[in-house]
Every structure is written in structure tokens, then in C-alpha cells.
Coordinates of C-alpha atoms in Angstrom, one line a residue:
M20 CA 83.0 115.8 135.4
E21 CA 82.3 119.0 137.2
R22 CA 79.5 121.2 135.9
Y23 CA 79.2 125.0 136.1
I24 CA 76.4 127.4 135.6
K25 CA 76.4 131.0 134.3
D26 CA 73.5 133.0 132.9
N27 CA 71.2 130.0 133.4
I28 CA 73.5 127.9 131.1
I29 CA 74.9 124.7 132.5
K30 CA 78.0 123.3 131.0
P31 CA 80.5 120.6 131.9
Q32 CA 84.0 121.8 132.5
N33 CA 85.4 120.5 129.2
R34 CA 82.8 122.6 127.3
I35 CA 83.6 126.0 128.8
I36 CA 85.7 128.4 126.8
V37 CA 87.1 131.4 128.7
I38 CA 88.2 134.6 126.9
K39 CA 90.8 136.5 129.0
D40 CA 93.2 139.3 127.8
N41 CA 92.0 138.7 124.2
L42 CA 93.0 135.1 124.4
Q43 CA 90.7 132.1 124.1
Y44 CA 91.2 129.3 126.6
I45 CA 89.7 126.1 125.4
N46 CA 90.7 124.1 128.5
P47 CA 90.6 126.7 131.2
S48 CA 91.6 125.9 134.8
E49 CA 88.9 125.8 137.5
E50 CA 90.3 129.1 138.8
M51 CA 89.8 130.8 135.3
I52 CA 86.3 129.3 135.1
L53 CA 85.3 130.8 138.5
E54 CA 86.9 134.1 137.6
D55 CA 84.9 134.2 134.4
G56 CA 81.7 134.2 136.5
W57 CA 80.8 130.5 136.3
V58 CA 79.7 128.8 139.5
K59 CA 79.9 125.1 140.4
Y60 CA 76.6 123.4 139.7
E61 CA 75.5 120.4 141.6
I62 CA 72.4 118.5 140.6
K63 CA 70.4 117.7 143.7
Y64 CA 67.9 114.9 143.4
T65 CA 65.1 114.1 145.7
D66 CA 64.9 110.7 147.4
E67 CA 62.2 109.7 145.0
E68 CA 64.3 110.8 142.0
L69 CA 67.2 108.8 143.3
I70 CA 65.1 105.7 143.8
N71 CA 63.6 106.1 140.3
R72 CA 67.0 106.5 138.7
A73 CA 68.2 103.4 140.5
K74 CA 65.1 101.5 139.3
N75 CA 65.6 102.7 135.7
K76 CA 69.3 101.6 135.8
K77 CA 68.4 98.2 137.3
I78 CA 65.6 97.7 134.8
Q79 CA 68.0 98.5 131.9
E80 CA 70.4 95.9 133.3
I81 CA 67.6 93.4 133.4
L82 CA 66.7 94.2 129.7
D83 CA 70.3 94.0 128.7
Y84 CA 70.7 90.6 130.4
D85 CA 67.5 89.4 128.8
A86 CA 68.8 90.4 125.3
S87 CA 72.2 88.7 126.0
S88 CA 73.4 85.2 125.1
D89 CA 73.1 84.5 128.8
V90 CA 69.4 84.1 128.1
N91 CA 69.0 84.1 124.3
C92 CA 70.8 80.9 123.6
F93 CA 70.4 77.2 123.0
Y94 CA 72.8 74.6 121.8
M95 CA 72.6 72.6 118.7
S96 CA 75.3 69.9 118.6
D97 CA 77.3 72.0 121.1
V98 CA 77.0 75.1 118.9
E99 CA 75.6 78.2 120.7
I100 CA 72.6 79.5 118.7
W101 CA 69.8 81.9 119.0
L102 CA 66.8 82.4 116.7
D103 CA 64.8 85.5 117.1
K104 CA 61.0 85.3 117.1
E105 CA 60.6 86.3 113.5
T106 CA 63.1 83.6 112.4
R107 CA 61.4 81.0 114.6
T108 CA 58.0 81.8 113.1
G109 CA 59.4 81.5 109.6
L110 CA 61.1 78.2 110.3
K111 CA 58.0 76.9 112.0
L112 CA 56.0 77.5 108.9
R113 CA 58.7 75.9 106.8
F114 CA 59.1 72.8 108.9
E115 CA 55.3 72.3 109.3
A116 CA 54.8 72.6 105.6
E117 CA 57.6 70.2 104.9
T118 CA 56.1 67.7 107.4
N119 CA 52.7 68.1 105.9
V120 CA 53.9 67.2 102.4
G121 CA 55.9 64.2 103.6
I122 CA 59.4 65.6 103.6
I123 CA 61.1 63.8 106.4
E124 CA 64.4 65.6 106.6
T125 CA 65.1 69.4 106.8
S126 CA 68.0 71.8 107.2
L127 CA 68.6 74.6 109.8
W128 CA 71.3 77.0 108.8
Y129 CA 73.1 79.2 111.4
N130 CA 76.3 81.2 110.7
N131 CA 77.1 79.1 107.6
I132 CA 76.7 75.9 109.6
K133 CA 74.1 73.4 108.3
F134 CA 72.3 71.2 110.7
T135 CA 70.3 68.4 109.2
L136 CA 67.4 67.0 111.3
P137 CA 64.1 65.1 110.9
T138 CA 61.3 67.6 110.1
E139 CA 59.2 66.3 113.0
S140 CA 62.1 66.9 115.4
A141 CA 62.6 70.4 113.9
V142 CA 59.0 71.3 114.6
R143 CA 59.2 70.0 118.1
M144 CA 62.5 71.9 118.6
L145 CA 60.8 75.1 117.6
Y146 CA 57.9 74.5 120.0
L147 CA 60.3 73.9 122.8
L148 CA 62.2 77.0 121.9
E149 CA 59.0 79.0 122.0
I150 CA 58.2 77.7 125.4
Y151 CA 61.8 78.5 126.6
A152 CA 61.6 82.1 125.2
S153 CA 58.2 82.6 126.8
Q154 CA 59.5 81.4 130.2
C155 CA 62.4 83.7 129.8
Y156 CA 60.1 86.6 128.9
D157 CA 57.9 85.9 131.9
N158 CA 60.9 85.8 134.2
T159 CA 62.3 89.0 132.9
Q160 CA 58.9 90.7 133.3
L161 CA 58.7 89.4 136.9
H162 CA 62.1 90.9 137.7
I163 CA 61.1 94.2 136.2
K164 CA 57.9 94.2 138.3
T165 CA 59.8 93.3 141.4
V166 CA 62.3 96.1 140.9
S167 CA 59.5 98.6 140.1
E168 CA 58.0 97.8 143.5
L169 CA 61.2 98.2 145.6
T170 CA 61.5 101.4 147.6
N171 CA 65.1 101.2 149.0
I172 CA 68.1 102.1 146.8
D173 CA 70.3 99.4 148.5
D174 CA 67.6 96.7 147.8
I175 CA 67.4 97.9 144.2
E176 CA 71.2 97.9 143.7
K177 CA 71.6 94.5 145.3
Y178 CA 68.7 92.9 143.5
N179 CA 69.8 89.7 141.6
Y180 CA 67.9 89.5 138.3
K181 CA 69.9 86.6 137.0
T182 CA 67.7 84.1 138.8
G183 CA 64.7 82.1 137.7
Y184 CA 65.6 81.6 134.1
P185 CA 65.1 78.1 132.7
D186 CA 68.1 75.9 131.7
K187 CA 69.3 76.5 128.2
L188 CA 68.0 73.9 125.8
K189 CA 70.3 71.3 124.1
F190 CA 69.5 69.6 120.9

């Protein structure tokens, strides 16, 4: 989208309204825009700004990947599941409490699906999930650190952040 500047105001082409011969043109042609005194405006970034923009874009891609089911996922009887930290913490308290009072079987509900499992296995599953989540977090942070230290736009754009994550757990 082309941008234009007039009287220190910068607007994209689709936001410029030109008044000519007492008529208002909401979608003026480029010729009309230029005749009205607007000048094409190009943003010029320094090399450092371009590198920082590339880093920010790549880091956002890393964070999006980290938040996706490509990372945040495990399988319970072939059903893809994810439990956020708050849910894991609550379930851990529940399963440990059940174990401590002698309850030997518990339930895990996910999207209206009930999974029944021994309470001791449920506690162990949550510990393994916490380790998995921590390893994923560490790997994501390593990717962010690595990208932050890159100084070449091509290297930043080509950087593969999908490596190093642990295998998804299957219960």
C-alpha cells in the first residue's frame, strides 16, 4: 500500500480524500493525489532497524510456534490434549490429595472426554508433563536468545526454530 505525505501527515492511499471542483473523491487516483499536493512517502530503515525488525518478526514466529499444538500437546489414548500450567497445578493438587487419602482411581476430563486412570499414574503423568513443558520452555528461550544474537538478516530469516523440542508424550 502506497503512503503519501502532506503537511507532515502520512496516510495510506486508501485513506486520502481529495476535494476537487467541489466534489469529494474517496478513492482518488494517484494522479489526483499528487495534484492535491501529496508526495509519495517511503519509509527508510537503517540496517540496524531492518535487523531488529527481522529479529522481532522471527521471535514472534518462535513464540507463536511455542504456543501452538506443535509444541503444546500430548496424547492420551491417541487423543491430542494440552493442559496449561494452571490446570496442571490444580490437577496435581487433586491427584496428590486423592493418592494421600487412599483413592486409587481418578478422572481426567478433556473436551467432554473422561479418562480414568490410577491416581499414582496420574500424578506421575503430571510430573512428566511438567518436565516436558519445562524442556519446551527452555528450548524456546534458547531459540529466542540465538535469534537475538544474529546480525545478518538472511541468517535471521533462515533460522529454523522448530528444532530441539522433545518428543510429544503419549500416555
